[in-house]
Amino acid sequence: MNTAKQTGIAKLDINGRTIELPVLSGVEGPDVVDVKRLYAEADVFTLDPGFTSTGSCESQITFIDGEKGVLLHRGYPIEQLAANSGFLEVSYLLLNGELPTQSEFRKFTHEVTQHTMLHTQMDRFFEGFRRDSHPMAMLTGTVGAMSAFYPGAMDSSDPDERHLAYIRLIAKMPTLAARIYKYNVGQPFVNPQNDLSYAENFLRMCFAVPAEKYETNPILAKAMDKIFILHADHEQNASTSTVRLAGSSGAHPYAAVAAGVASLWGPSHGGANEACLNMLREIGSVDRIPEFIARAKDKNDPFRLMGFGHRVYKNYDPRATVMQETAAEVLYELGIDNPVLQVAKELERIALEDDYFIEKKLYPNVDFYSGVILDAMGFPTEMFTVLFALARTVGWCSQLNEMIEDPSQRIGRPRQIYTGAARRDFIEIKSR
Ligand code: CMC
C-alpha cells in the first residue's frame, strides 16, 4: 500500500503563512492534495460536507472515471467482466487483486459453497419480525445478528479469520436474502443446493416451493449473475465508506457490513432501484413523461428522476448500458411485453435531449434498468435493494480488508466547524 507518488507541491497562504502541501498522483484519476498535516502545521481543518472533493483512502480495488463513464475493477473494464466472467470470479478478483487460475477458482468456489448454510438458530430471528417487514429492515438486523454466531471474526489482526469472515458473508448473503423473501411471502425456507451455481442457487432458494419441481432457467440465472457483477463494488460510495468507518474502530466485520446495508437502504443510494420502478409505474404511459420531466426540473418540487444522475458519473454509467441490454434479453426470454420498459426507454430518450439534463450531466445510472429486470424475474420491488446488498457484500469485504491491511489506517474521525452557542454559564432552572 501507499504507492501514490508525490509529484508536486500545493501552496496555501493562510493567516500570513505559506503552508506547503504534497500533491500526490495515483495510477489513474485526478491528483490529490494531501492535507493530512494541515491541522498540525496551520491549525485549520478543511470543510467538505458530502465529501465532494475529499479522498478518504488510497485504494487499489476500483477506479471510476466519471467524465468518460469508465469503471474498472482491479484494472479490468466492467463491460469485459460482465460479458466474459461470473460473479464468483469477479469476487475473487476484488478480494485478491488478480483473476484466479483454474485451481484457485475451484478452491474459492468450493470454499464459498461450503458456507452457504445458516446456523439453524438464525431462522428464529425471522419469527421476531412482522410478516410485512421491509426486507432491508430484516437484512440490516440479521446481518448484524450473524456477528453473534462468529465471535472469532472479531480478531481482525488474523488474516485467516478475516478470510473466513468474507467467505461466510459472501456465501450466506444469498441464503439470508432468499429467507427474507420467503418470510415476506409466507412460504417455507428453501435450503441451499451446492451443486448449483451462485445465481442458480439463489433463484432456487427464492422461487422453489416444496409442492413443485423447480427447474433453473439458464438465461435468468445468467442475467442474475450479471446483475450481481454490476453491483459488486463501486469505490468509496456512501455504504462502502460506512463499512470502512465502522470497521476503522475495530468493529466486528459482520456489524460493519450491517452498517453498510443500513447506508445502502436510502433512495439516494441502493434504494433508488426500488424508487425507480415505482416511479416508472407511476408514470405508467409514454404520454405522461413530459409531466414528470417538468416536475424533475421544477426547483419547488422535491421530485427527482430516480435512476438518473450520479455523484461521480457525468456521463453514461457503464453499468446502465449492460443493464439495458440484459433487460431486453430477460423480457424477451420471458415473453414479456412490459410497458414499463417502453416508458423507461422513452424517458431516457427525452431526458437525454433535454437542456436541463444535458447541462447538469444527468445520465441513467445502474438503477434505471435493474428494477425492470428484477420485476420481470418475479422479485417484489422491496427486495431490489436486498439484491444490491447481496452483490455489494464482496465489495464491502474487499474494501474493509484493504483498510485493515493499510498501515496508515487510523480510526475515521472527521472534524467540524462549530457554529453553536459560544461558551456560557449555567443558569438555575428557577431563574430561566
Ligand atoms: N433528477 C432531477 N434533477 C437532479 C437529479 C435527478 N435525478 N439528480 C441531480 N439533479 C440536479 C439537482 O437538483 C441539482 O440541481 P441544482 O444544481 O440546480 O441544485 C444538480 O442536479 C446536482 O445534484 P446533487 O443532488 O447536488 O448531486 P449529488 O451528486 O449530490 O447527487 C444523486 C447524486 C445520485 C444522489 C442524485 O443525482 C439523485 O438524487 N439521483 C436520483 C437517485 C438515484 O438514482 N440514485 C442512485 C445513484 S447510483 C447507485 C447508487 O449509488 O446506489
Short mmCIF file of C-alpha atoms and ligand atoms in Angstrom, two decimals:
data_model
loop_
_atom_site.label_atom_id
_atom_site.label_comp_id
_atom_site.label_asym_id
_atom_site.label_seq_id
_atom_site.Cartn_x
_atom_site.Cartn_y
_atom_site.Cartn_z
CA MET A 1 0.00 0.00 0.00
CA ASN A 2 0.88 3.68 0.00
CA THR A 3 2.08 3.68 -3.55
CA ALA A 4 0.77 7.13 -4.53
CA LYS A 5 3.76 9.22 -5.57
CA GLN A 6 4.41 12.81 -4.65
CA THR A 7 4.51 14.73 -7.93
CA GLY A 8 4.23 18.32 -6.77
CA ILE A 9 3.55 20.83 -4.05
CA ALA A 10 0.48 22.99 -3.45
CA LYS A 11 0.94 26.23 -1.54
CA LEU A 12 -1.72 27.52 0.79
CA ASP A 13 -1.47 31.12 2.03
CA ILE A 14 -3.22 31.31 5.35
CA ASN A 15 -3.03 33.69 8.30
CA GLY A 16 0.12 35.29 6.87
CA ARG A 17 1.92 31.95 6.44
CA THR A 18 2.56 29.80 3.39
CA ILE A 19 1.95 26.10 4.01
CA GLU A 20 3.30 23.59 1.53
CA LEU A 21 1.13 20.56 0.91
CA PRO A 22 2.25 17.49 -1.06
CA VAL A 23 0.42 16.80 -4.33
CA LEU A 24 0.10 13.04 -4.94
CA SER A 25 -0.56 11.15 -8.17
CA GLY A 26 -2.14 7.71 -8.38
CA VAL A 27 -2.24 5.41 -11.41
CA GLU A 28 -5.40 6.99 -12.86
CA GLY A 29 -7.65 9.89 -11.94
CA PRO A 30 -7.06 13.42 -10.69
CA ASP A 31 -4.13 14.28 -8.42
CA VAL A 32 -4.86 14.83 -4.74
CA VAL A 33 -3.64 17.45 -2.31
CA ASP A 34 -2.52 15.67 0.84
CA VAL A 35 -3.92 17.71 3.76
CA LYS A 36 -3.06 15.18 6.48
CA ARG A 37 -0.65 17.56 8.23
CA LEU A 38 -2.65 20.73 7.65
CA TYR A 39 -4.13 20.90 11.15
CA ALA A 40 -0.79 20.17 12.83
CA GLU A 41 1.00 22.81 10.75
CA ALA A 42 -1.60 25.52 10.22
CA ASP A 43 -4.22 24.92 12.94
CA VAL A 44 -7.07 24.77 10.37
CA PHE A 45 -9.34 21.99 9.11
CA THR A 46 -10.83 21.55 5.66
CA LEU A 47 -14.63 21.60 5.26
CA ASP A 48 -16.30 19.40 2.65
CA PRO A 49 -19.87 18.28 3.52
CA GLY A 50 -20.83 15.33 1.32
CA PHE A 51 -17.11 14.77 0.58
CA THR A 52 -17.37 16.14 -2.95
CA SER A 53 -13.64 17.00 -3.07
CA THR A 54 -12.28 14.64 -0.46
CA GLY A 55 -10.47 11.34 -0.86
CA SER A 56 -10.69 9.20 2.26
CA CYS A 57 -8.15 6.49 1.46
CA GLU A 58 -5.70 5.06 -1.02
CA SER A 59 -7.27 2.10 -2.81
CA GLN A 60 -6.26 -0.45 -5.45
CA ILE A 61 -9.65 -2.07 -5.97
CA THR A 62 -11.92 0.02 -8.20
CA PHE A 63 -11.40 3.02 -10.45
CA ILE A 64 -14.15 5.24 -11.87
CA ASP A 65 -13.62 7.94 -14.48
CA GLY A 66 -16.91 9.77 -14.12
CA GLU A 67 -16.32 12.12 -17.07
CA LYS A 68 -15.63 9.29 -19.51
CA GLY A 69 -18.05 6.76 -17.98
CA VAL A 70 -15.34 4.21 -17.16
CA LEU A 71 -15.48 1.62 -14.36
CA LEU A 72 -12.53 -0.71 -13.74
CA HIS A 73 -12.18 -3.45 -11.11
CA ARG A 74 -8.51 -4.18 -10.43
CA GLY A 75 -7.89 -2.65 -13.89
CA TYR A 76 -10.47 -4.72 -15.81
CA PRO A 77 -13.35 -2.82 -17.51
CA ILE A 78 -16.80 -3.71 -16.14
CA GLU A 79 -18.13 -4.41 -19.66
CA GLN A 80 -15.46 -7.12 -20.16
CA LEU A 81 -16.13 -8.64 -16.76
CA ALA A 82 -19.91 -8.65 -17.33
CA ALA A 83 -19.50 -10.24 -20.79
CA ASN A 84 -16.85 -12.86 -20.01
CA SER A 85 -16.77 -13.57 -16.31
CA GLY A 86 -19.01 -14.74 -13.48
CA PHE A 87 -19.86 -13.22 -10.12
CA LEU A 88 -17.67 -15.57 -8.07
CA GLU A 89 -14.70 -14.96 -10.39
CA VAL A 90 -15.20 -11.21 -10.03
CA SER A 91 -15.49 -11.72 -6.26
CA TYR A 92 -12.12 -13.49 -6.23
CA LEU A 93 -10.66 -10.65 -8.30
CA LEU A 94 -11.97 -7.96 -5.95
CA LEU A 95 -10.79 -9.76 -2.83
CA ASN A 96 -7.39 -10.91 -4.09
CA GLY A 97 -6.35 -8.41 -6.74
CA GLU A 98 -5.89 -10.90 -9.62
CA LEU A 99 -8.14 -13.14 -11.69
CA PRO A 100 -7.92 -16.72 -10.38
CA THR A 101 -6.23 -19.62 -12.12
CA GLN A 102 -8.47 -22.65 -12.68
CA SER A 103 -7.31 -24.36 -9.48
CA GLU A 104 -7.58 -21.14 -7.44
CA PHE A 105 -11.10 -20.67 -8.74
CA ARG A 106 -12.10 -24.26 -7.95
CA LYS A 107 -10.81 -23.83 -4.38
CA PHE A 108 -12.57 -20.48 -3.94
CA THR A 109 -15.88 -21.79 -5.32
CA HIS A 110 -15.62 -24.83 -3.04
CA GLU A 111 -14.95 -22.59 -0.02
CA VAL A 112 -17.96 -20.39 -0.75
CA THR A 113 -20.32 -23.32 -1.33
CA GLN A 114 -19.19 -24.93 1.93
CA HIS A 115 -20.54 -21.95 3.85
CA THR A 116 -23.93 -21.35 2.25
CA MET A 117 -25.99 -22.73 5.14
CA LEU A 118 -27.10 -20.52 8.02
CA HIS A 119 -26.83 -21.54 11.65
CA THR A 120 -30.27 -23.05 12.39
CA GLN A 121 -30.81 -20.59 15.23
CA MET A 122 -30.59 -17.73 12.75
CA ASP A 123 -34.02 -18.84 11.48
CA ARG A 124 -35.54 -17.90 14.84
CA PHE A 125 -34.72 -14.26 14.19
CA PHE A 126 -37.20 -14.13 11.35
CA GLU A 127 -40.10 -15.08 13.60
CA GLY A 128 -39.48 -11.88 15.57
CA PHE A 129 -40.17 -9.73 12.52
CA ARG A 130 -43.64 -8.70 11.38
CA ARG A 131 -44.59 -10.65 8.26
CA ASP A 132 -44.76 -7.41 6.25
CA SER A 133 -41.39 -6.04 7.47
CA HIS A 134 -39.39 -4.24 4.81
CA PRO A 135 -36.73 -6.68 3.54
CA MET A 136 -33.97 -4.11 4.13
CA ALA A 137 -35.05 -3.81 7.78
CA MET A 138 -34.73 -7.59 8.13
CA LEU A 139 -31.41 -7.64 6.29
CA THR A 140 -29.89 -4.90 8.48
CA GLY A 141 -30.94 -6.81 11.60
CA THR A 142 -29.99 -10.32 10.51
CA VAL A 143 -26.56 -9.45 9.07
CA GLY A 144 -25.74 -7.70 12.36
CA ALA A 145 -27.13 -10.69 14.27
CA MET A 146 -24.75 -13.05 12.46
CA SER A 147 -21.85 -11.40 14.33
CA ALA A 148 -23.12 -13.17 17.47
CA PHE A 149 -22.52 -16.55 15.81
CA TYR A 150 -18.92 -15.93 14.75
CA PRO A 151 -17.11 -14.21 17.64
CA GLY A 152 -13.72 -15.31 16.25
CA ALA A 153 -14.12 -12.82 13.39
CA MET A 154 -13.62 -10.00 15.91
CA ASP A 155 -9.87 -10.68 15.66
CA SER A 156 -9.17 -8.58 12.60
CA SER A 157 -5.41 -8.98 13.10
CA ASP A 158 -5.68 -12.63 11.99
CA PRO A 159 -5.74 -12.89 8.15
CA ASP A 160 -7.32 -16.38 8.29
CA GLU A 161 -10.19 -15.16 10.47
CA ARG A 162 -10.69 -12.24 8.09
CA HIS A 163 -10.71 -14.51 5.05
CA LEU A 164 -13.23 -16.85 6.71
CA ALA A 165 -15.48 -13.91 7.62
CA TYR A 166 -15.52 -12.67 4.00
CA ILE A 167 -16.17 -16.16 2.59
CA ARG A 168 -19.00 -16.68 5.08
CA LEU A 169 -20.56 -13.32 4.29
CA ILE A 170 -20.44 -13.88 0.51
CA ALA A 171 -21.76 -17.44 0.94
CA LYS A 172 -24.56 -16.70 3.40
CA MET A 173 -25.95 -13.49 1.91
CA PRO A 174 -27.99 -15.29 -0.80
CA THR A 175 -29.41 -17.69 1.81
CA LEU A 176 -30.30 -14.79 4.08
CA ALA A 177 -31.79 -12.72 1.25
CA ALA A 178 -33.86 -15.68 0.00
CA ARG A 179 -35.17 -16.36 3.52
CA ILE A 180 -36.19 -12.72 3.83
CA TYR A 181 -38.21 -13.02 0.62
CA LYS A 182 -39.77 -16.32 1.70
CA TYR A 183 -40.67 -14.89 5.09
CA ASN A 184 -42.45 -11.95 3.43
CA VAL A 185 -44.50 -14.21 1.15
CA GLY A 186 -45.18 -16.81 3.84
CA GLN A 187 -43.52 -19.77 2.10
CA PRO A 188 -41.18 -22.33 3.71
CA PHE A 189 -37.47 -21.60 3.60
CA VAL A 190 -35.55 -23.44 0.89
CA ASN A 191 -32.07 -24.61 1.81
CA PRO A 192 -29.07 -24.07 -0.47
CA GLN A 193 -28.12 -26.70 -3.01
CA ASN A 194 -24.39 -26.60 -3.51
CA ASP A 195 -24.15 -28.23 -6.93
CA LEU A 196 -25.85 -25.19 -8.44
CA SER A 197 -24.07 -22.00 -9.43
CA TYR A 198 -24.23 -19.00 -7.07
CA ALA A 199 -27.01 -17.31 -9.05
CA GLU A 200 -28.95 -20.52 -9.79
CA ASN A 201 -28.85 -21.46 -6.13
CA PHE A 202 -30.15 -18.04 -5.13
CA LEU A 203 -33.02 -18.11 -7.63
CA ARG A 204 -33.95 -21.60 -6.49
CA MET A 205 -33.93 -20.59 -2.81
CA CYS A 206 -36.26 -17.71 -3.72
CA PHE A 207 -38.66 -19.32 -6.14
CA ALA A 208 -38.73 -23.08 -5.48
CA VAL A 209 -41.64 -24.43 -3.42
CA PRO A 210 -41.84 -27.93 -1.89
CA ALA A 211 -45.03 -28.73 -3.79
CA GLU A 212 -43.46 -28.38 -7.23
CA LYS A 213 -40.37 -29.40 -9.12
CA TYR A 214 -38.14 -26.40 -9.74
CA GLU A 215 -36.02 -26.04 -12.84
CA THR A 216 -33.45 -23.31 -13.18
CA ASN A 217 -33.69 -21.12 -16.25
CA PRO A 218 -30.10 -20.62 -17.51
CA ILE A 219 -30.92 -17.28 -19.18
CA LEU A 220 -32.39 -15.87 -15.97
CA ALA A 221 -29.52 -17.28 -13.90
CA LYS A 222 -27.02 -15.62 -16.28
CA ALA A 223 -28.91 -12.32 -16.02
CA MET A 224 -28.95 -12.60 -12.22
CA ASP A 225 -25.22 -13.28 -12.21
CA LYS A 226 -24.64 -10.23 -14.43
CA ILE A 227 -26.69 -8.05 -12.09
CA PHE A 228 -24.51 -9.27 -9.20
CA ILE A 229 -21.33 -8.44 -11.17
CA LEU A 230 -22.62 -4.94 -12.00
CA HIS A 231 -23.23 -4.21 -8.31
CA ALA A 232 -20.13 -5.87 -6.84
CA ASP A 233 -18.13 -2.74 -5.99
CA HIS A 234 -18.13 0.97 -6.70
CA GLU A 235 -15.23 2.51 -4.76
CA GLN A 236 -15.89 4.91 -1.87
CA ASN A 237 -19.68 5.38 -2.11
CA ALA A 238 -21.82 6.04 0.99
CA SER A 239 -22.27 2.41 2.06
CA THR A 240 -18.65 1.43 1.42
CA SER A 241 -17.41 4.48 3.31
CA THR A 242 -19.80 3.50 6.10
CA VAL A 243 -18.32 -0.01 6.23
CA ARG A 244 -14.80 1.42 6.31
CA LEU A 245 -15.71 3.95 9.00
CA ALA A 246 -17.46 1.36 11.17
CA GLY A 247 -14.59 -1.09 10.64
CA SER A 248 -11.96 1.55 11.43
CA SER A 249 -12.83 1.31 15.12
CA GLY A 250 -12.10 -2.44 15.05
CA ALA A 251 -15.80 -3.36 14.97
CA HIS A 252 -16.89 -6.91 14.13
CA PRO A 253 -16.86 -7.33 10.29
CA TYR A 254 -20.48 -8.56 10.18
CA ALA A 255 -21.54 -5.49 12.18
CA ALA A 256 -19.54 -3.23 9.83
CA VAL A 257 -21.29 -4.85 6.84
CA ALA A 258 -24.66 -4.42 8.59
CA ALA A 259 -23.84 -0.69 8.83
CA GLY A 260 -23.18 -0.75 5.08
CA VAL A 261 -26.57 -2.40 4.49
CA ALA A 262 -28.23 0.38 6.50
CA SER A 263 -26.49 3.06 4.47
CA LEU A 264 -27.38 1.37 1.18
CA TRP A 265 -31.10 1.39 2.02
CA GLY A 266 -31.73 5.08 1.26
CA PRO A 267 -33.32 6.16 -2.05
CA SER A 268 -30.31 8.31 -2.95
CA HIS A 269 -28.16 5.15 -2.94
CA GLY A 270 -29.22 1.48 -3.24
CA GLY A 271 -32.88 2.24 -2.59
CA ALA A 272 -33.03 4.05 -5.95
CA ASN A 273 -33.79 0.81 -7.85
CA GLU A 274 -36.98 0.33 -5.83
CA ALA A 275 -37.87 4.02 -6.11
CA CYS A 276 -37.15 3.99 -9.86
CA LEU A 277 -39.52 1.14 -10.69
CA ASN A 278 -42.21 2.73 -8.51
CA MET A 279 -41.68 5.97 -10.45
CA LEU A 280 -41.85 4.22 -13.86
CA ARG A 281 -45.08 2.55 -12.80
CA GLU A 282 -46.48 5.86 -11.58
CA ILE A 283 -45.66 7.46 -14.93
CA GLY A 284 -47.44 4.46 -16.48
CA SER A 285 -47.56 5.56 -20.11
CA VAL A 286 -45.31 7.39 -22.54
CA ASP A 287 -47.69 10.37 -22.88
CA ARG A 288 -47.24 11.26 -19.17
CA ILE A 289 -43.42 11.55 -19.42
CA PRO A 290 -43.31 15.33 -20.15
CA GLU A 291 -45.28 15.99 -16.95
CA PHE A 292 -42.68 14.09 -14.87
CA ILE A 293 -39.73 15.68 -16.70
CA ALA A 294 -41.24 19.09 -15.88
CA ARG A 295 -41.57 18.10 -12.22
CA ALA A 296 -37.95 16.91 -12.10
CA LYS A 297 -36.84 20.32 -13.41
CA ASP A 298 -39.06 22.34 -11.07
CA LYS A 299 -36.97 23.78 -8.21
CA ASN A 300 -40.07 23.94 -5.99
CA ASP A 301 -40.90 20.26 -6.45
CA PRO A 302 -38.75 17.76 -4.49
CA PHE A 303 -39.37 15.12 -7.19
CA ARG A 304 -36.27 13.75 -8.93
CA LEU A 305 -35.98 11.34 -11.81
CA MET A 306 -34.95 8.21 -9.95
CA GLY A 307 -32.25 6.19 -11.66
CA PHE A 308 -30.83 9.42 -13.12
CA GLY A 309 -27.73 11.31 -12.05
CA HIS A 310 -24.69 10.26 -10.09
CA ARG A 311 -22.16 11.95 -7.84
CA VAL A 312 -19.25 10.60 -9.86
CA TYR A 313 -20.57 9.79 -13.36
CA LYS A 314 -21.04 12.87 -15.51
CA ASN A 315 -21.54 10.57 -18.48
CA TYR A 316 -23.44 7.35 -19.13
CA ASP A 317 -22.99 4.92 -16.22
CA PRO A 318 -21.32 1.95 -18.00
CA ARG A 319 -23.34 -0.41 -15.81
CA ALA A 320 -26.58 1.09 -17.18
CA THR A 321 -25.59 0.10 -20.73
CA VAL A 322 -25.12 -3.55 -19.77
CA MET A 323 -28.26 -3.41 -17.65
CA GLN A 324 -30.35 -2.12 -20.57
CA GLU A 325 -29.16 -5.00 -22.80
CA THR A 326 -29.84 -7.52 -20.03
CA ALA A 327 -33.35 -6.09 -19.52
CA ALA A 328 -34.14 -6.66 -23.20
CA GLU A 329 -32.76 -10.26 -23.05
CA VAL A 330 -34.75 -11.16 -19.92
CA LEU A 331 -38.02 -9.68 -21.18
CA TYR A 332 -37.57 -11.48 -24.50
CA GLU A 333 -36.83 -14.80 -22.72
CA LEU A 334 -39.89 -14.43 -20.54
CA GLY A 335 -42.02 -13.27 -23.45
CA ILE A 336 -42.99 -10.14 -21.57
CA ASP A 337 -44.00 -7.02 -23.43
CA ASN A 338 -43.61 -4.73 -20.45
CA PRO A 339 -44.97 -1.19 -20.88
CA VAL A 340 -42.63 -0.12 -18.06
CA LEU A 341 -39.60 -0.87 -20.29
CA GLN A 342 -41.14 1.29 -23.03
CA VAL A 343 -41.66 4.11 -20.52
CA ALA A 344 -38.06 3.70 -19.33
CA LYS A 345 -36.59 3.84 -22.85
CA GLU A 346 -38.70 6.83 -23.87
CA LEU A 347 -37.97 8.64 -20.60
CA GLU A 348 -34.27 8.10 -21.16
CA ARG A 349 -34.51 9.38 -24.75
CA ILE A 350 -36.43 12.52 -23.80
CA ALA A 351 -34.26 13.31 -20.75
CA LEU A 352 -31.02 12.90 -22.70
CA GLU A 353 -32.25 15.51 -25.23
CA ASP A 354 -33.42 17.96 -22.57
CA ASP A 355 -31.22 21.02 -21.83
CA TYR A 356 -31.66 20.65 -18.03
CA PHE A 357 -30.31 17.09 -18.02
CA ILE A 358 -27.60 17.91 -20.59
CA GLU A 359 -26.34 20.95 -18.63
CA LYS A 360 -26.29 19.08 -15.32
CA LYS A 361 -24.79 15.99 -16.98
CA LEU A 362 -27.53 13.72 -15.65
CA TYR A 363 -27.50 10.27 -17.27
CA PRO A 364 -29.19 6.96 -16.43
CA ASN A 365 -27.38 5.11 -13.65
CA VAL A 366 -27.21 1.40 -12.72
CA ASP A 367 -30.61 1.56 -11.02
CA PHE A 368 -32.52 2.81 -14.06
CA TYR A 369 -32.99 -0.58 -15.74
CA SER A 370 -32.23 -3.06 -12.95
CA GLY A 371 -35.75 -2.79 -11.48
CA VAL A 372 -37.34 -3.69 -14.82
CA ILE A 373 -35.30 -6.93 -14.90
CA LEU A 374 -35.85 -7.87 -11.27
CA ASP A 375 -39.57 -7.20 -11.58
CA ALA A 376 -39.77 -9.46 -14.66
CA MET A 377 -37.94 -12.19 -12.73
CA GLY A 378 -40.65 -12.06 -10.07
CA PHE A 379 -38.98 -10.07 -7.26
CA PRO A 380 -41.17 -7.57 -5.43
CA THR A 381 -39.80 -4.00 -5.50
CA GLU A 382 -38.98 -4.07 -1.75
CA MET A 383 -36.45 -6.86 -2.45
CA PHE A 384 -34.45 -4.92 -5.03
CA THR A 385 -32.10 -3.22 -2.58
CA VAL A 386 -31.54 -6.53 -0.78
CA LEU A 387 -30.21 -7.96 -4.04
CA PHE A 388 -27.94 -4.93 -4.40
CA ALA A 389 -26.64 -5.54 -0.85
CA LEU A 390 -26.09 -9.23 -1.58
CA ALA A 391 -23.88 -8.35 -4.55
CA ARG A 392 -22.13 -5.41 -2.85
CA THR A 393 -21.10 -7.58 0.12
CA VAL A 394 -17.96 -8.67 -1.71
CA GLY A 395 -17.06 -5.04 -2.41
CA TRP A 396 -17.58 -4.13 1.24
CA CYS A 397 -15.42 -7.08 2.34
CA SER A 398 -12.64 -6.22 -0.14
CA GLN A 399 -12.63 -2.58 0.93
CA LEU A 400 -12.72 -3.45 4.62
CA ASN A 401 -9.81 -5.84 4.20
CA GLU A 402 -7.80 -3.29 2.25
CA MET A 403 -8.36 -0.77 5.03
CA ILE A 404 -7.29 -3.22 7.75
CA GLU A 405 -4.12 -4.11 5.82
CA ASP A 406 -3.24 -0.45 5.19
CA PRO A 407 -0.53 0.53 7.71
CA SER A 408 -1.64 4.18 7.55
CA GLN A 409 -5.15 3.19 8.74
CA ARG A 410 -6.44 5.04 11.81
CA ILE A 411 -9.88 5.32 13.28
CA GLY A 412 -12.00 7.53 10.99
CA ARG A 413 -12.73 10.77 12.79
CA PRO A 414 -13.88 13.78 10.72
CA ARG A 415 -13.97 17.22 12.36
CA GLN A 416 -16.47 20.09 12.02
CA ILE A 417 -16.83 23.83 12.03
CA TYR A 418 -18.73 24.66 15.21
CA THR A 419 -21.48 27.28 14.81
CA GLY A 420 -23.48 26.69 18.01
CA ALA A 421 -23.68 28.83 21.14
CA ALA A 422 -20.42 30.33 22.42
CA ARG A 423 -19.30 29.42 25.97
CA ARG A 424 -21.90 30.50 28.54
CA ASP A 425 -22.61 29.83 32.22
CA PHE A 426 -25.30 27.51 33.53
CA ILE A 427 -28.46 29.25 34.86
CA GLU A 428 -30.54 27.66 37.63
CA ILE A 429 -33.95 26.47 36.32
CA LYS A 430 -35.91 28.90 38.53
CA SER A 431 -34.01 31.85 37.07
CA ARG A 432 -34.54 30.95 33.38
N1 CMC B 1 -33.49 14.45 -11.26
C1 CMC B 1 -33.56 15.80 -11.37
N2 CMC B 1 -32.56 16.63 -11.01
C2 CMC B 1 -31.44 16.07 -10.50
C3 CMC B 1 -31.31 14.68 -10.37
C4 CMC B 1 -32.38 13.87 -10.76
N3 CMC B 1 -32.31 12.53 -10.65
N4 CMC B 1 -30.10 14.40 -9.84
C5 CMC B 1 -29.49 15.58 -9.64
N5 CMC B 1 -30.30 16.59 -10.04
C6 CMC B 1 -29.97 18.02 -10.05
C7 CMC B 1 -30.09 18.58 -8.64
O1 CMC B 1 -31.36 19.12 -8.39
C8 CMC B 1 -29.01 19.65 -8.66
O2 CMC B 1 -29.52 20.77 -9.31
P1 CMC B 1 -29.03 22.26 -8.87
O3 CMC B 1 -27.55 22.30 -9.15
O4 CMC B 1 -29.83 23.17 -9.75
O5 CMC B 1 -29.35 22.38 -7.41
C9 CMC B 1 -27.92 19.06 -9.54
O6 CMC B 1 -28.60 18.13 -10.42
C10 CMC B 1 -26.84 18.31 -8.76
O7 CMC B 1 -27.47 17.38 -7.90
P2 CMC B 1 -26.91 17.00 -6.46
O8 CMC B 1 -28.02 16.39 -5.67
O9 CMC B 1 -26.18 18.16 -5.89
O10 CMC B 1 -25.86 15.88 -6.87
P3 CMC B 1 -25.28 14.78 -5.92
O11 CMC B 1 -24.00 14.37 -6.52
O12 CMC B 1 -25.26 15.24 -4.51
O13 CMC B 1 -26.37 13.60 -6.01
C11 CMC B 1 -27.54 11.66 -6.64
C12 CMC B 1 -26.21 12.44 -6.75
C13 CMC B 1 -27.33 10.24 -7.23
C14 CMC B 1 -27.92 11.49 -5.16
C15 CMC B 1 -28.65 12.42 -7.40
O14 CMC B 1 -28.32 12.52 -8.77
C16 CMC B 1 -30.03 11.77 -7.24
O15 CMC B 1 -30.72 12.05 -6.26
N6 CMC B 1 -30.43 10.88 -8.21
C17 CMC B 1 -31.67 10.13 -8.06
C18 CMC B 1 -31.44 8.94 -7.12
C19 CMC B 1 -30.62 7.85 -7.77
O16 CMC B 1 -30.87 7.44 -8.91
N7 CMC B 1 -29.64 7.30 -7.01
C20 CMC B 1 -28.81 6.16 -7.44
C21 CMC B 1 -27.37 6.51 -7.63
S1 CMC B 1 -26.44 5.24 -8.45
C22 CMC B 1 -26.47 3.84 -7.43
C23 CMC B 1 -26.03 4.07 -6.01
O17 CMC B 1 -25.16 4.92 -5.71
O18 CMC B 1 -26.50 3.37 -5.15
#
